[in-house]
Amino acid sequence: MKVLILTSSHRKNGNSNILAQEVNKGASEKGHSTTTIDLARLTINGCRDCGCCEAPKYNGCIIKDDMVSIYPQLIAADTIILASPIYWCNINGQLKQCIDRWKGIAPDREHNPFQGKNIGAIFSYGDTDVLTSGCVNAIKSLQDLCEYAQAKWLGAVYGTAFKAGDVLENKELLQQAKQFGNDL
Ligand SMILES: Cc1cc2nc3c(=O)[nH]c(=O)nc-3n(C[C@H](O)[C@H](O)[C@H](O)COP(=O)(O)O)c2cc1C
């Protein structure tokens, strides 16, 4: 199975990136082929809603930035893992920008390569729990996305970690992330 992991933290040693690495380890252990793309180091512009990707043209996305190389990997993946820090009670801007641009290859529900794919997520947040941190909103957003795109929602691994690297002290959460990768 092809597993594509998209990370989005701008921090070196970001907690969500560390958890994503554990998922990667777990998936690799089980023999899956994994690729990680660090969205935070790429240039991904916002969707312009220009309609070029829509009927009757279906010309794909006209914005020629780093999404050009991500699109084929999204199409090829069986499983997509989205990793993000929680910013203002939801996913961060870098990941949102990328997801908005998925429209370039999924202009409507019928023309949508995400149908039947598995989608899961990794989140880290500074607050004490999934509700007060706003992580619950990120989970709901991605669940709704899966519902619309007819993809399978695999669930999420999430937990508290404030400063970069703090998550390394939470062995249980690291293990949970690795197990998530094992179970893909
Ligand atoms: C702009 C910004 C907004 C944030 N908003 C929240 C928030 O709404 N809830 C929360 O619990 N933590 C919030 N945090 C804390 C981060 O989620 C936390 O530090 C997280 O571990 C960062 O993940 P990373 O290390 O992968 O970048 C915010 C941090 C920043 C920089």
PDB file of C-alpha atoms and ligand atoms in Angstrom:
ATOM      1  CA  MET A   1       0.000   0.000   0.000  1.00  0.00           C
ATOM      2  CA  LYS A   2       1.218   3.524  -0.781  1.00  0.00           C
ATOM      3  CA  VAL A   3       1.125   5.861   2.207  1.00  0.00           C
ATOM      4  CA  LEU A   4       1.570   9.597   1.670  1.00  0.00           C
ATOM      5  CA  ILE A   5       2.257  11.706   4.762  1.00  0.00           C
ATOM      6  CA  LEU A   6       1.842  15.480   4.546  1.00  0.00           C
ATOM      7  CA  THR A   7       3.420  17.441   7.395  1.00  0.00           C
ATOM      8  CA  SER A   8       2.861  21.156   7.878  1.00  0.00           C
ATOM      9  CA  SER A   9       4.622  22.446  10.994  1.00  0.00           C
ATOM     10  CA  HIS A  10       7.133  25.210  10.286  1.00  0.00           C
ATOM     11  CA  ARG A  11       9.105  24.309  13.403  1.00  0.00           C
ATOM     12  CA  LYS A  12      12.273  22.308  13.327  1.00  0.00           C
ATOM     13  CA  ASN A  13      11.507  19.347  15.572  1.00  0.00           C
ATOM     14  CA  GLY A  14       7.792  20.145  15.399  1.00  0.00           C
ATOM     15  CA  ASN A  15       5.664  17.887  17.573  1.00  0.00           C
ATOM     16  CA  SER A  16       3.239  16.975  14.800  1.00  0.00           C
ATOM     17  CA  ASN A  17       6.217  16.126  12.556  1.00  0.00           C
ATOM     18  CA  ILE A  18       7.686  13.866  15.233  1.00  0.00           C
ATOM     19  CA  LEU A  19       4.356  12.049  15.580  1.00  0.00           C
ATOM     20  CA  ALA A  20       4.163  11.752  11.781  1.00  0.00           C
ATOM     21  CA  GLN A  21       7.619  10.145  11.790  1.00  0.00           C
ATOM     22  CA  GLU A  22       6.318   7.537  14.251  1.00  0.00           C
ATOM     23  CA  VAL A  23       3.375   6.778  11.946  1.00  0.00           C
ATOM     24  CA  ASN A  24       5.901   6.443   9.125  1.00  0.00           C
ATOM     25  CA  LYS A  25       7.989   3.997  11.197  1.00  0.00           C
ATOM     26  CA  GLY A  26       4.921   1.925  12.016  1.00  0.00           C
ATOM     27  CA  ALA A  27       3.743   1.810   8.399  1.00  0.00           C
ATOM     28  CA  SER A  28       7.246   0.951   7.098  1.00  0.00           C
ATOM     29  CA  GLU A  29       7.519  -1.861   9.627  1.00  0.00           C
ATOM     30  CA  LYS A  30       4.448  -3.412   8.029  1.00  0.00           C
ATOM     31  CA  GLY A  31       6.003  -3.176   4.565  1.00  0.00           C
ATOM     32  CA  HIS A  32       4.005  -0.230   3.239  1.00  0.00           C
ATOM     33  CA  SER A  33       5.727   2.186   0.903  1.00  0.00           C
ATOM     34  CA  THR A  34       5.792   5.621   2.536  1.00  0.00           C
ATOM     35  CA  THR A  35       6.546   9.132   1.311  1.00  0.00           C
ATOM     36  CA  THR A  36       6.592  12.229   3.492  1.00  0.00           C
ATOM     37  CA  ILE A  37       6.145  15.700   2.008  1.00  0.00           C
ATOM     38  CA  ASP A  38       6.982  18.683   4.201  1.00  0.00           C
ATOM     39  CA  LEU A  39       4.427  21.268   3.090  1.00  0.00           C
ATOM     40  CA  ALA A  40       6.015  23.932   5.283  1.00  0.00           C
ATOM     41  CA  ARG A  41       9.102  23.995   3.053  1.00  0.00           C
ATOM     42  CA  LEU A  42       7.094  24.323  -0.171  1.00  0.00           C
ATOM     43  CA  THR A  43       5.333  27.142  -1.964  1.00  0.00           C
ATOM     44  CA  ILE A  44       1.619  26.452  -2.042  1.00  0.00           C
ATOM     45  CA  ASN A  45      -0.606  29.323  -3.060  1.00  0.00           C
ATOM     46  CA  GLY A  46      -4.303  29.645  -2.278  1.00  0.00           C
ATOM     47  CA  CYS A  47      -7.064  28.300  -4.521  1.00  0.00           C
ATOM     48  CA  ARG A  48      -8.381  31.183  -6.660  1.00  0.00           C
ATOM     49  CA  ASP A  49     -11.728  29.546  -7.458  1.00  0.00           C
ATOM     50  CA  CYS A  50     -11.052  30.459 -11.101  1.00  0.00           C
ATOM     51  CA  GLY A  51     -13.098  27.478 -12.278  1.00  0.00           C
ATOM     52  CA  CYS A  52     -10.482  26.218 -14.768  1.00  0.00           C
ATOM     53  CA  CYS A  53     -10.559  22.788 -13.111  1.00  0.00           C
ATOM     54  CA  GLU A  54     -14.339  22.596 -13.425  1.00  0.00           C
ATOM     55  CA  ALA A  55     -16.711  21.492 -16.175  1.00  0.00           C
ATOM     56  CA  PRO A  56     -16.742  21.952 -19.097  1.00  0.00           C
ATOM     57  CA  LYS A  57     -12.975  22.651 -19.239  1.00  0.00           C
ATOM     58  CA  TYR A  58     -11.466  20.255 -16.695  1.00  0.00           C
ATOM     59  CA  ASN A  59      -8.069  21.840 -17.311  1.00  0.00           C
ATOM     60  CA  GLY A  60      -6.659  21.022 -13.885  1.00  0.00           C
ATOM     61  CA  CYS A  61      -5.144  23.701 -11.684  1.00  0.00           C
ATOM     62  CA  ILE A  62      -3.681  26.678 -13.502  1.00  0.00           C
ATOM     63  CA  ILE A  63      -1.433  27.689 -10.581  1.00  0.00           C
ATOM     64  CA  LYS A  64       2.009  26.267 -11.306  1.00  0.00           C
ATOM     65  CA  ASP A  65       3.633  26.084  -7.867  1.00  0.00           C
ATOM     66  CA  ASP A  66       4.783  23.124  -5.747  1.00  0.00           C
ATOM     67  CA  MET A  67       1.317  21.529  -5.896  1.00  0.00           C
ATOM     68  CA  VAL A  68       2.260  20.428  -9.425  1.00  0.00           C
ATOM     69  CA  SER A  69       4.503  17.711  -7.964  1.00  0.00           C
ATOM     70  CA  ILE A  70       2.107  16.862  -5.118  1.00  0.00           C
ATOM     71  CA  TYR A  71      -0.948  16.166  -7.296  1.00  0.00           C
ATOM     72  CA  PRO A  72       0.378  12.908  -8.835  1.00  0.00           C
ATOM     73  CA  GLN A  73       1.396  11.682  -5.379  1.00  0.00           C
ATOM     74  CA  LEU A  74      -2.065  12.384  -3.987  1.00  0.00           C
ATOM     75  CA  ILE A  75      -3.605  10.481  -6.895  1.00  0.00           C
ATOM     76  CA  ALA A  76      -1.226   7.516  -6.470  1.00  0.00           C
ATOM     77  CA  ALA A  77      -1.617   7.197  -2.682  1.00  0.00           C
ATOM     78  CA  ASP A  78      -3.906   4.598  -1.108  1.00  0.00           C
ATOM     79  CA  THR A  79      -3.638   6.292   2.276  1.00  0.00           C
ATOM     80  CA  ILE A  80      -3.038   9.955   3.099  1.00  0.00           C
ATOM     81  CA  ILE A  81      -1.973  11.070   6.581  1.00  0.00           C
ATOM     82  CA  LEU A  82      -2.337  14.786   7.329  1.00  0.00           C
ATOM     83  CA  ALA A  83      -0.188  16.164  10.163  1.00  0.00           C
ATOM     84  CA  SER A  84      -0.754  19.619  11.600  1.00  0.00           C
ATOM     85  CA  PRO A  85      -0.236  21.706  14.704  1.00  0.00           C
ATOM     86  CA  ILE A  86      -3.508  23.151  16.002  1.00  0.00           C
ATOM     87  CA  TYR A  87      -3.576  26.880  15.223  1.00  0.00           C
ATOM     88  CA  TRP A  88      -6.508  28.919  16.408  1.00  0.00           C
ATOM     89  CA  CYS A  89      -8.615  25.859  17.078  1.00  0.00           C
ATOM     90  CA  ASN A  90      -8.160  24.148  13.711  1.00  0.00           C
ATOM     91  CA  ILE A  91      -5.545  22.870  11.221  1.00  0.00           C
ATOM     92  CA  ASN A  92      -2.817  25.347  10.329  1.00  0.00           C
ATOM     93  CA  GLY A  93      -2.805  27.520   7.224  1.00  0.00           C
ATOM     94  CA  GLN A  94      -0.149  25.566   5.324  1.00  0.00           C
ATOM     95  CA  LEU A  95      -2.180  22.364   5.403  1.00  0.00           C
ATOM     96  CA  LYS A  96      -5.467  24.178   4.720  1.00  0.00           C
ATOM     97  CA  GLN A  97      -3.920  25.901   1.705  1.00  0.00           C
ATOM     98  CA  CYS A  98      -2.835  22.499   0.342  1.00  0.00           C
ATOM     99  CA  ILE A  99      -6.242  20.916   0.958  1.00  0.00           C
ATOM    100  CA  ASP A 100      -8.026  23.836  -0.733  1.00  0.00           C
ATOM    101  CA  ARG A 101      -5.896  23.172  -3.804  1.00  0.00           C
ATOM    102  CA  TRP A 102      -7.063  19.536  -3.914  1.00  0.00           C
ATOM    103  CA  LYS A 103      -9.942  21.037  -5.882  1.00  0.00           C
ATOM    104  CA  GLY A 104      -7.581  21.197  -8.879  1.00  0.00           C
ATOM    105  CA  ILE A 105      -7.845  17.408  -9.188  1.00  0.00           C
ATOM    106  CA  ALA A 106     -11.231  17.030  -7.499  1.00  0.00           C
ATOM    107  CA  PRO A 107     -13.381  19.694  -9.147  1.00  0.00           C
ATOM    108  CA  ASP A 108     -16.615  17.993  -8.087  1.00  0.00           C
ATOM    109  CA  ARG A 109     -17.810  14.912  -6.226  1.00  0.00           C
ATOM    110  CA  GLU A 110     -17.829  12.701  -9.311  1.00  0.00           C
ATOM    111  CA  HIS A 111     -14.442  13.846 -10.639  1.00  0.00           C
ATOM    112  CA  ASN A 112     -12.652  13.111  -7.424  1.00  0.00           C
ATOM    113  CA  PRO A 113      -9.638  10.797  -7.021  1.00  0.00           C
ATOM    114  CA  PHE A 114     -10.045  10.735  -3.221  1.00  0.00           C
ATOM    115  CA  GLN A 115     -13.005   8.346  -3.477  1.00  0.00           C
ATOM    116  CA  GLY A 116     -12.106   5.113  -1.701  1.00  0.00           C
ATOM    117  CA  LYS A 117      -8.794   6.409  -0.296  1.00  0.00           C
ATOM    118  CA  ASN A 118      -8.009   6.222   3.412  1.00  0.00           C
ATOM    119  CA  ILE A 119      -7.388   9.502   5.221  1.00  0.00           C
ATOM    120  CA  GLY A 120      -6.074   9.899   8.774  1.00  0.00           C
ATOM    121  CA  ALA A 121      -4.561  12.719  10.802  1.00  0.00           C
ATOM    122  CA  ILE A 122      -2.003  13.705  13.398  1.00  0.00           C
ATOM    123  CA  PHE A 123      -2.417  16.777  15.605  1.00  0.00           C
ATOM    124  CA  SER A 124      -0.449  18.402  18.405  1.00  0.00           C
ATOM    125  CA  TYR A 125      -1.690  21.267  20.521  1.00  0.00           C
ATOM    126  CA  GLY A 126      -0.621  23.360  23.483  1.00  0.00           C
ATOM    127  CA  ASP A 127      -3.800  23.108  25.534  1.00  0.00           C
ATOM    128  CA  THR A 128      -4.670  20.277  27.858  1.00  0.00           C
ATOM    129  CA  ASP A 129      -7.249  18.373  25.847  1.00  0.00           C
ATOM    130  CA  VAL A 130      -8.926  17.744  22.525  1.00  0.00           C
ATOM    131  CA  LEU A 131     -11.885  20.028  23.324  1.00  0.00           C
ATOM    132  CA  THR A 132     -10.273  23.100  24.858  1.00  0.00           C
ATOM    133  CA  SER A 133      -7.450  23.076  22.279  1.00  0.00           C
ATOM    134  CA  GLY A 134      -9.936  23.213  19.407  1.00  0.00           C
ATOM    135  CA  CYS A 135      -8.465  20.002  17.986  1.00  0.00           C
ATOM    136  CA  VAL A 136     -12.037  18.712  17.902  1.00  0.00           C
ATOM    137  CA  ASN A 137     -12.745  21.207  15.092  1.00  0.00           C
ATOM    138  CA  ALA A 138      -9.810  19.947  13.036  1.00  0.00           C
ATOM    139  CA  ILE A 139     -11.064  16.380  13.443  1.00  0.00           C
ATOM    140  CA  LYS A 140     -14.608  17.375  12.451  1.00  0.00           C
ATOM    141  CA  SER A 141     -13.347  19.317   9.390  1.00  0.00           C
ATOM    142  CA  LEU A 142     -11.413  16.335   8.071  1.00  0.00           C
ATOM    143  CA  GLN A 143     -14.229  13.904   8.857  1.00  0.00           C
ATOM    144  CA  ASP A 144     -16.585  16.129   6.839  1.00  0.00           C
ATOM    145  CA  LEU A 145     -14.035  16.337   4.027  1.00  0.00           C
ATOM    146  CA  CYS A 146     -13.922  12.515   3.904  1.00  0.00           C
ATOM    147  CA  GLU A 147     -17.686  12.314   3.895  1.00  0.00           C
ATOM    148  CA  TYR A 148     -17.880  14.711   0.938  1.00  0.00           C
ATOM    149  CA  ALA A 149     -15.023  13.099  -1.001  1.00  0.00           C
ATOM    150  CA  GLN A 150     -16.261   9.583  -0.243  1.00  0.00           C
ATOM    151  CA  ALA A 151     -12.944   8.717   1.403  1.00  0.00           C
ATOM    152  CA  LYS A 152     -12.577   6.521   4.491  1.00  0.00           C
ATOM    153  CA  TRP A 153     -11.788   8.421   7.697  1.00  0.00           C
ATOM    154  CA  LEU A 154      -9.189   6.451   9.653  1.00  0.00           C
ATOM    155  CA  GLY A 155      -9.296   8.619  12.757  1.00  0.00           C
ATOM    156  CA  ALA A 156      -6.593  10.743  14.339  1.00  0.00           C
ATOM    157  CA  VAL A 157      -3.752  10.607  16.834  1.00  0.00           C
ATOM    158  CA  TYR A 158      -3.463  13.773  18.910  1.00  0.00           C
ATOM    159  CA  GLY A 159      -2.128  15.113  22.164  1.00  0.00           C
ATOM    160  CA  THR A 160      -0.662  17.943  24.174  1.00  0.00           C
ATOM    161  CA  ALA A 161       2.843  19.218  23.418  1.00  0.00           C
ATOM    162  CA  PHE A 162       3.654  22.898  23.549  1.00  0.00           C
ATOM    163  CA  LYS A 163       7.320  23.640  22.847  1.00  0.00           C
ATOM    164  CA  ALA A 164       9.017  22.059  19.841  1.00  0.00           C
ATOM    165  CA  GLY A 165      10.074  18.539  20.745  1.00  0.00           C
ATOM    166  CA  ASP A 166       7.952  18.336  23.923  1.00  0.00           C
ATOM    167  CA  VAL A 167       6.139  15.320  22.501  1.00  0.00           C
ATOM    168  CA  LEU A 168       9.326  13.261  22.862  1.00  0.00           C
ATOM    169  CA  GLU A 169       8.566  13.117  26.582  1.00  0.00           C
ATOM    170  CA  ASN A 170       5.161  11.547  25.949  1.00  0.00           C
ATOM    171  CA  LYS A 171       6.113   7.938  25.243  1.00  0.00           C
ATOM    172  CA  GLU A 172       2.504   6.794  25.273  1.00  0.00           C
ATOM    173  CA  LEU A 173       1.543   9.223  22.510  1.00  0.00           C
ATOM    174  CA  LEU A 174       4.615   8.278  20.447  1.00  0.00           C
ATOM    175  CA  GLN A 175       3.614   4.625  20.799  1.00  0.00           C
ATOM    176  CA  GLN A 176       0.040   5.455  19.807  1.00  0.00           C
ATOM    177  CA  ALA A 177       1.309   7.124  16.622  1.00  0.00           C
ATOM    178  CA  LYS A 178       3.526   4.168  15.775  1.00  0.00           C
ATOM    179  CA  GLN A 179       0.624   1.780  16.357  1.00  0.00           C
ATOM    180  CA  PHE A 180      -1.539   3.933  14.073  1.00  0.00           C
ATOM    181  CA  GLY A 181       1.110   3.375  11.372  1.00  0.00           C
ATOM    182  CA  ASN A 182       1.205  -0.362  12.119  1.00  0.00           C
ATOM    183  CA  ASP A 183      -2.556  -0.563  11.716  1.00  0.00           C
ATOM    184  CA  LEU A 184      -2.798   1.220   8.362  1.00  0.00           C
TER     185      LEU A 184
HETATM  186  C1  LIG B   1      -0.432  30.661  15.693  1.00  0.00           C
HETATM  187  C2  LIG B   1      -0.592  29.618  16.761  1.00  0.00           C
HETATM  188  C3  LIG B   1      -1.865  29.296  17.171  1.00  0.00           C
HETATM  189  C4  LIG B   1      -2.050  28.292  18.128  1.00  0.00           C
HETATM  190  N1  LIG B   1      -3.327  27.974  18.476  1.00  0.00           N
HETATM  191  C5  LIG B   1      -3.539  26.968  19.366  1.00  0.00           C
HETATM  192  C6  LIG B   1      -4.869  26.573  19.691  1.00  0.00           C
HETATM  193  O1  LIG B   1      -5.851  27.096  19.192  1.00  0.00           O
HETATM  194  N2  LIG B   1      -5.021  25.567  20.606  1.00  0.00           N
HETATM  195  C7  LIG B   1      -3.948  24.968  21.206  1.00  0.00           C
HETATM  196  O2  LIG B   1      -4.154  24.076  22.043  1.00  0.00           O
HETATM  197  N3  LIG B   1      -2.671  25.302  20.885  1.00  0.00           N
HETATM  198  C8  LIG B   1      -2.438  26.276  19.974  1.00  0.00           C
HETATM  199  N4  LIG B   1      -1.147  26.612  19.616  1.00  0.00           N
HETATM  200  C9  LIG B   1      -0.018  25.808  20.157  1.00  0.00           C
HETATM  201  C10 LIG B   1       0.435  24.724  19.171  1.00  0.00           C
HETATM  202  O3  LIG B   1      -0.656  23.960  18.689  1.00  0.00           O
HETATM  203  C11 LIG B   1       1.433  23.745  19.805  1.00  0.00           C
HETATM  204  O4  LIG B   1       2.594  24.445  20.187  1.00  0.00           O
HETATM  205  C12 LIG B   1       1.778  22.588  18.888  1.00  0.00           C
HETATM  206  O5  LIG B   1       2.513  21.593  19.572  1.00  0.00           O
HETATM  207  C13 LIG B   1       2.599  23.037  17.695  1.00  0.00           C
HETATM  208  O6  LIG B   1       2.851  21.892  16.877  1.00  0.00           O
HETATM  209  P1  LIG B   1       4.257  21.730  16.100  1.00  0.00           P
HETATM  210  O7  LIG B   1       5.338  21.605  17.147  1.00  0.00           O
HETATM  211  O8  LIG B   1       4.066  20.500  15.278  1.00  0.00           O
HETATM  212  O9  LIG B   1       4.424  22.966  15.257  1.00  0.00           O
HETATM  213  C14 LIG B   1      -0.927  27.617  18.690  1.00  0.00           C
HETATM  214  C15 LIG B   1       0.357  27.989  18.276  1.00  0.00           C
HETATM  215  C16 LIG B   1       0.529  28.976  17.331  1.00  0.00           C
HETATM  216  C17 LIG B   1       1.922  29.356  16.885  1.00  0.00           C
END
